[in-house]
Amino acid sequence: MRQQIRVIGLTVAFLILIDLTVMAILTVAQAQGKAGSLVRYFEYGRSVPGKLKAWQDNPGTRGNLFDVGWPVDQIDDTLLEAEAPVVRVYGMSFVANITRTAKGLREDLPLDLHTGPGAPPNFTYSVFLDDAAQRRAGDVAVLGILSSSVPAMAAMSNRTWVFEQPSPYTYPIFRPLPDGGLTRVDPIINSADEERSLAADPVRAAAWRAQLRREDVFYSPKTFGVAWLDASPFVRLVRRSLGTGHVDARKAAVIAPSGRHAFAYTTVLRRMVTEFAAQARAQDQHPVVFLIQTRDPMDVDLLEALGPTLVGQEIPYLATAEHVDPRDAAAFIPDGHYTPENDRRFAEIFLALYDMLTAE
């Protein structure tokens, strides 16, 4: 028994020594501004609160997403006036790439972007709703839906479902009502300034954590708990494995047909696009839905989920899967976005659609 205890003690001491050595190396590298791949690798394993604090303390850090995507920044009281109908985009980088490429092909195309990193449908739809006063009759409203972000319809912030780069911007959750409508649950934090103020307001910080725990199925102690353990590089490695595994499991559970965390995403999506088109048309605007299918075969098939509704409601749409096979790895660049050649193809299709709609 004593021998076993001695072996265990030596093993623990050896692990602590390695942990302290790695910690010292990382500290020196960061102090010297040498945040190479090794430093970034261990940074990915920080808790979500740890990452957000590091971004607040170091605004110039590479990949800092703290101030990106907040809804309050998406609603601009300065109207974009133009002779031609304005393309008002509600989406994410995929949709921005397509519409910016369209503007590159046609420089006089008026373009107004409202985007967030990997923005889920609940973000894009809510910003469309909240931006109603900025649109004018004749404008073209584009609602972007990204297949890989559909599970985040059960989330209130990227911080809960994008563990390695948890941009903290927030958005509501929409759930179906028995009468056929949608109920909207808004987060109590809606800006970067409000997020920063939580450090000096423990009551509101506790209320925010409670709301995430209650409403957001991705929120978990595995990704948010015991942030003081971030000091240990070894714990960061363990947390990175636990955190990514937790997020993957919850994504699968959200889009499952049934179960504790199953979300009626198909019903909500169909009601979203129907209401999007109805509101746009009520304002004499032209609705267009972008269905962006990414390369992950586990993603929701957007055409299967929404194609019948879009066709039945005569809602114009651009579905990337109708023009490029998402199973073709060559259709994408390494970061997961479509190649510039494919963005140009989509942009040309959109411009033809724009011309048809605005000629009416």
Short mmCIF file of C-alpha atoms in Angstrom, two decimals, residues 91-338:
data_model
loop_
_atom_site.label_atom_id
_atom_site.label_comp_id
_atom_site.label_asym_id
_atom_site.label_seq_id
_atom_site.Cartn_x
_atom_site.Cartn_y
_atom_site.Cartn_z
CA GLY A 91 -27.05 37.21 -41.81
CA MET A 92 -23.51 36.11 -41.15
CA SER A 93 -20.14 36.04 -42.99
CA PHE A 94 -21.38 33.60 -45.65
CA VAL A 95 -24.19 35.96 -46.67
CA ALA A 96 -21.92 38.98 -46.34
CA ASN A 97 -19.40 37.35 -48.70
CA ILE A 98 -22.08 36.76 -51.33
CA THR A 99 -23.64 40.21 -51.16
CA ARG A 100 -20.27 41.99 -51.02
CA THR A 101 -19.25 40.03 -54.08
CA ALA A 102 -22.48 41.17 -55.72
CA LYS A 103 -21.57 44.78 -54.93
CA GLY A 104 -18.12 44.15 -56.39
CA LEU A 105 -19.80 43.05 -59.60
CA ARG A 106 -22.15 46.03 -59.51
CA GLU A 107 -20.58 48.97 -57.69
CA ASP A 108 -23.77 51.03 -57.53
CA LEU A 109 -25.65 48.30 -55.61
CA PRO A 110 -26.73 49.86 -52.26
CA LEU A 111 -25.82 47.41 -49.51
CA ASP A 112 -26.62 47.55 -45.79
CA LEU A 113 -25.16 44.67 -43.75
CA HIS A 114 -26.33 43.40 -40.36
CA THR A 115 -24.24 40.38 -39.42
CA GLY A 116 -22.78 38.39 -36.55
CA PRO A 117 -20.14 35.61 -36.47
CA GLY A 118 -21.85 32.32 -37.29
CA ALA A 119 -25.16 34.05 -36.58
CA PRO A 120 -28.06 31.63 -36.01
CA PRO A 121 -31.57 32.18 -37.43
CA ASN A 122 -32.84 33.66 -34.15
CA PHE A 123 -30.25 36.43 -34.46
CA THR A 124 -30.90 37.20 -38.11
CA TYR A 125 -34.67 37.13 -37.71
CA SER A 126 -34.67 39.29 -34.56
CA VAL A 127 -32.42 41.93 -36.15
CA PHE A 128 -34.73 41.99 -39.17
CA LEU A 129 -37.68 42.62 -36.84
CA ASP A 130 -35.86 45.29 -34.82
CA ASP A 131 -34.58 47.05 -37.94
CA ALA A 132 -38.03 47.62 -39.42
CA ALA A 133 -37.92 51.41 -39.03
CA GLN A 134 -34.76 51.65 -41.14
CA ARG A 135 -36.16 49.91 -44.21
CA ARG A 136 -38.08 51.68 -46.96
CA ALA A 137 -40.61 50.60 -49.55
CA GLY A 138 -38.91 48.94 -52.49
CA ASP A 139 -35.93 47.67 -50.48
CA VAL A 140 -34.79 44.06 -50.78
CA ALA A 141 -34.59 42.32 -47.39
CA VAL A 142 -32.31 39.28 -47.23
CA LEU A 143 -32.70 36.79 -44.38
CA GLY A 144 -29.71 34.45 -44.11
CA ILE A 145 -30.02 30.98 -42.58
CA LEU A 146 -26.86 28.95 -41.96
CA SER A 147 -27.22 25.18 -41.63
CA SER A 148 -24.44 24.79 -39.05
CA SER A 149 -26.03 27.41 -36.78
CA VAL A 150 -29.53 25.92 -36.62
CA PRO A 151 -28.88 24.18 -33.24
CA ALA A 152 -28.12 27.62 -31.77
CA MET A 153 -31.81 28.46 -32.08
CA ALA A 154 -31.92 27.00 -28.56
CA ALA A 155 -29.18 29.39 -27.38
CA MET A 156 -28.99 33.04 -26.34
CA SER A 157 -25.35 33.71 -27.18
CA ASN A 158 -22.43 32.31 -29.13
CA ARG A 159 -20.62 32.07 -25.79
CA THR A 160 -22.59 28.93 -24.92
CA TRP A 161 -22.31 26.93 -28.16
CA VAL A 162 -18.99 28.06 -29.71
CA PHE A 163 -16.64 26.99 -26.96
CA GLU A 164 -13.27 27.75 -28.53
CA GLN A 165 -14.20 31.25 -29.76
CA PRO A 166 -17.21 32.23 -27.63
CA SER A 167 -18.15 35.65 -28.98
CA PRO A 168 -20.48 37.01 -26.27
CA TYR A 169 -23.03 38.83 -28.44
CA THR A 170 -26.59 37.87 -27.62
CA TYR A 171 -29.95 37.23 -29.28
CA PRO A 172 -33.44 36.03 -28.32
CA ILE A 173 -34.87 32.52 -28.43
CA PHE A 174 -38.08 32.00 -30.39
CA ARG A 175 -40.43 29.15 -29.50
CA PRO A 176 -43.66 28.06 -31.22
CA LEU A 177 -47.01 29.00 -29.77
CA PRO A 178 -50.08 26.73 -30.00
CA ASP A 179 -51.91 29.35 -32.10
CA GLY A 180 -49.25 29.21 -34.82
CA GLY A 181 -47.17 32.23 -33.83
CA LEU A 182 -43.83 32.58 -32.06
CA THR A 183 -42.97 33.72 -28.56
CA ARG A 184 -39.77 35.69 -28.10
CA VAL A 185 -37.54 35.47 -25.02
CA ASP A 186 -34.99 38.29 -25.04
CA PRO A 187 -31.68 38.16 -23.14
CA ILE A 188 -31.19 40.71 -20.36
CA ILE A 189 -27.75 41.59 -21.76
CA ASN A 190 -27.73 43.21 -25.20
CA SER A 191 -24.52 45.20 -25.63
CA ALA A 192 -20.78 44.98 -25.02
CA ASP A 193 -21.04 47.82 -22.49
CA GLU A 194 -23.71 45.94 -20.56
CA GLU A 195 -21.51 42.85 -20.61
CA ARG A 196 -18.56 44.81 -19.22
CA SER A 197 -20.73 46.34 -16.49
CA LEU A 198 -21.45 42.90 -15.02
CA ALA A 199 -18.09 42.87 -13.23
CA ALA A 200 -19.32 45.72 -11.00
CA ASP A 201 -22.92 44.48 -10.72
CA PRO A 202 -23.03 41.04 -9.08
CA VAL A 203 -26.84 41.07 -8.81
CA ARG A 204 -27.32 41.55 -12.54
CA ALA A 205 -24.49 39.12 -13.29
CA ALA A 206 -26.27 36.48 -11.21
CA ALA A 207 -29.55 37.22 -12.98
CA TRP A 208 -27.83 36.81 -16.36
CA ARG A 209 -26.30 33.49 -15.36
CA ALA A 210 -29.70 32.35 -14.09
CA GLN A 211 -31.36 33.28 -17.38
CA LEU A 212 -28.74 31.38 -19.38
CA ARG A 213 -29.10 28.37 -17.08
CA ARG A 214 -32.88 28.49 -17.48
CA GLU A 215 -33.26 29.28 -21.19
CA ASP A 216 -30.06 28.22 -22.99
CA VAL A 217 -29.64 24.44 -23.38
CA PHE A 218 -25.90 24.80 -24.08
CA TYR A 219 -25.04 26.52 -20.79
CA SER A 220 -23.02 24.15 -18.59
CA PRO A 221 -20.54 24.06 -15.69
CA LYS A 222 -18.25 22.14 -18.05
CA THR A 223 -17.68 25.30 -20.04
CA PHE A 224 -18.49 28.03 -17.48
CA GLY A 225 -17.58 26.58 -14.08
CA VAL A 226 -14.54 27.01 -11.77
CA ALA A 227 -12.83 29.60 -13.95
CA TRP A 228 -9.97 29.91 -11.44
CA LEU A 229 -8.72 26.53 -12.69
CA ASP A 230 -7.78 28.24 -15.96
CA ALA A 231 -4.42 28.86 -14.33
CA SER A 232 -3.57 25.22 -14.99
CA PRO A 233 -2.63 24.35 -18.59
CA PHE A 234 -3.45 20.70 -17.85
CA VAL A 235 -6.98 21.61 -16.71
CA ARG A 236 -7.40 23.67 -19.88
CA LEU A 237 -6.64 20.60 -21.97
CA VAL A 238 -9.21 18.60 -20.02
CA ARG A 239 -11.79 21.37 -20.25
CA ARG A 240 -11.28 21.76 -23.98
CA SER A 241 -12.10 18.09 -24.46
CA LEU A 242 -15.09 18.21 -22.10
CA GLY A 243 -16.34 21.51 -23.50
CA THR A 244 -16.27 20.59 -27.17
CA GLY A 245 -17.78 17.20 -26.39
CA HIS A 246 -20.60 18.83 -24.42
CA VAL A 247 -21.39 21.30 -27.23
CA ASP A 248 -21.39 18.56 -29.88
CA ALA A 249 -23.71 16.42 -27.77
CA ARG A 250 -26.14 19.29 -27.18
CA LYS A 251 -26.17 20.21 -30.88
CA ALA A 252 -27.20 16.66 -31.73
CA ALA A 253 -29.83 16.67 -28.96
CA VAL A 254 -31.35 19.98 -30.11
CA ILE A 255 -32.02 18.75 -33.65
CA ALA A 256 -33.06 15.25 -32.57
CA PRO A 257 -36.71 14.29 -33.21
CA SER A 258 -37.39 13.95 -29.49
CA GLY A 259 -35.71 14.04 -26.12
CA ARG A 260 -35.13 16.37 -23.19
CA HIS A 261 -33.28 19.02 -25.23
CA ALA A 262 -35.05 18.57 -28.57
CA PHE A 263 -36.09 21.88 -30.12
CA ALA A 264 -38.92 22.37 -32.63
CA TYR A 265 -36.51 24.04 -35.02
CA THR A 266 -38.36 23.07 -38.23
CA THR A 267 -41.62 24.58 -36.98
CA VAL A 268 -39.86 27.74 -35.79
CA LEU A 269 -37.88 28.13 -39.02
CA ARG A 270 -41.00 27.79 -41.16
CA ARG A 271 -42.83 30.37 -39.09
CA MET A 272 -39.81 32.67 -39.20
CA VAL A 273 -39.56 32.71 -42.99
CA THR A 274 -43.34 33.03 -43.34
CA GLU A 275 -43.50 36.00 -40.97
CA PHE A 276 -40.35 37.51 -42.49
CA ALA A 277 -41.94 37.51 -45.93
CA ALA A 278 -45.28 38.76 -44.62
CA GLN A 279 -43.75 41.70 -42.77
CA ALA A 280 -41.48 42.66 -45.66
CA ARG A 281 -44.38 42.57 -48.09
CA ALA A 282 -46.56 44.58 -45.71
CA GLN A 283 -43.90 47.29 -45.93
CA ASP A 284 -43.81 47.02 -49.75
CA GLN A 285 -40.37 45.40 -49.60
CA HIS A 286 -39.02 42.34 -51.40
CA PRO A 287 -38.14 39.36 -49.17
CA VAL A 288 -35.36 36.96 -50.16
CA VAL A 289 -34.17 34.00 -48.07
CA PHE A 290 -30.62 32.68 -48.35
CA LEU A 291 -30.24 29.01 -47.39
CA ILE A 292 -26.52 28.49 -46.75
CA GLN A 293 -25.65 24.80 -46.57
CA THR A 294 -22.20 24.17 -45.10
CA ARG A 295 -20.04 21.11 -45.62
CA ASP A 296 -20.78 19.21 -42.40
CA PRO A 297 -22.96 16.20 -43.35
CA MET A 298 -24.51 16.31 -39.87
CA ASP A 299 -26.01 19.76 -40.52
CA VAL A 300 -29.74 20.24 -40.92
CA ASP A 301 -30.78 19.98 -44.59
CA LEU A 302 -32.21 23.47 -45.09
CA LEU A 303 -33.85 22.72 -48.43
CA GLU A 304 -35.65 19.75 -46.95
CA ALA A 305 -36.77 21.77 -43.94
CA LEU A 306 -37.76 24.98 -45.71
CA GLY A 307 -38.06 24.30 -49.44
CA PRO A 308 -41.79 23.39 -49.39
CA THR A 309 -42.64 26.46 -47.29
CA LEU A 310 -40.67 28.84 -49.51
CA VAL A 311 -42.20 27.43 -52.66
CA GLY A 312 -45.71 27.27 -51.20
CA GLN A 313 -45.54 30.86 -49.93
CA GLU A 314 -43.84 32.02 -53.15
CA ILE A 315 -40.92 33.44 -51.18
CA PRO A 316 -37.87 34.07 -53.40
CA TYR A 317 -34.80 32.25 -52.19
CA LEU A 318 -31.22 31.33 -53.01
CA ALA A 319 -30.19 27.87 -51.78
CA THR A 320 -26.47 27.19 -52.14
CA ALA A 321 -27.11 23.44 -52.25
CA GLU A 322 -29.06 23.86 -55.51
CA HIS A 323 -25.96 25.23 -57.22
CA VAL A 324 -22.97 23.68 -55.40
CA ASP A 325 -22.72 20.23 -53.83
CA PRO A 326 -21.94 20.81 -50.12
CA ARG A 327 -20.33 17.37 -50.00
CA ASP A 328 -17.64 18.59 -52.41
CA ALA A 329 -14.68 19.64 -50.25
CA ALA A 330 -13.28 21.64 -53.15
CA ALA A 331 -16.27 23.98 -52.91
CA PHE A 332 -14.90 25.42 -49.67
CA ILE A 333 -11.77 27.12 -48.42
CA PRO A 334 -9.99 25.75 -45.30
CA ASP A 335 -11.90 27.94 -42.84
CA GLY A 336 -15.22 26.45 -44.00
CA HIS A 337 -16.46 29.32 -46.18
CA TYR A 338 -17.25 28.91 -49.84
#
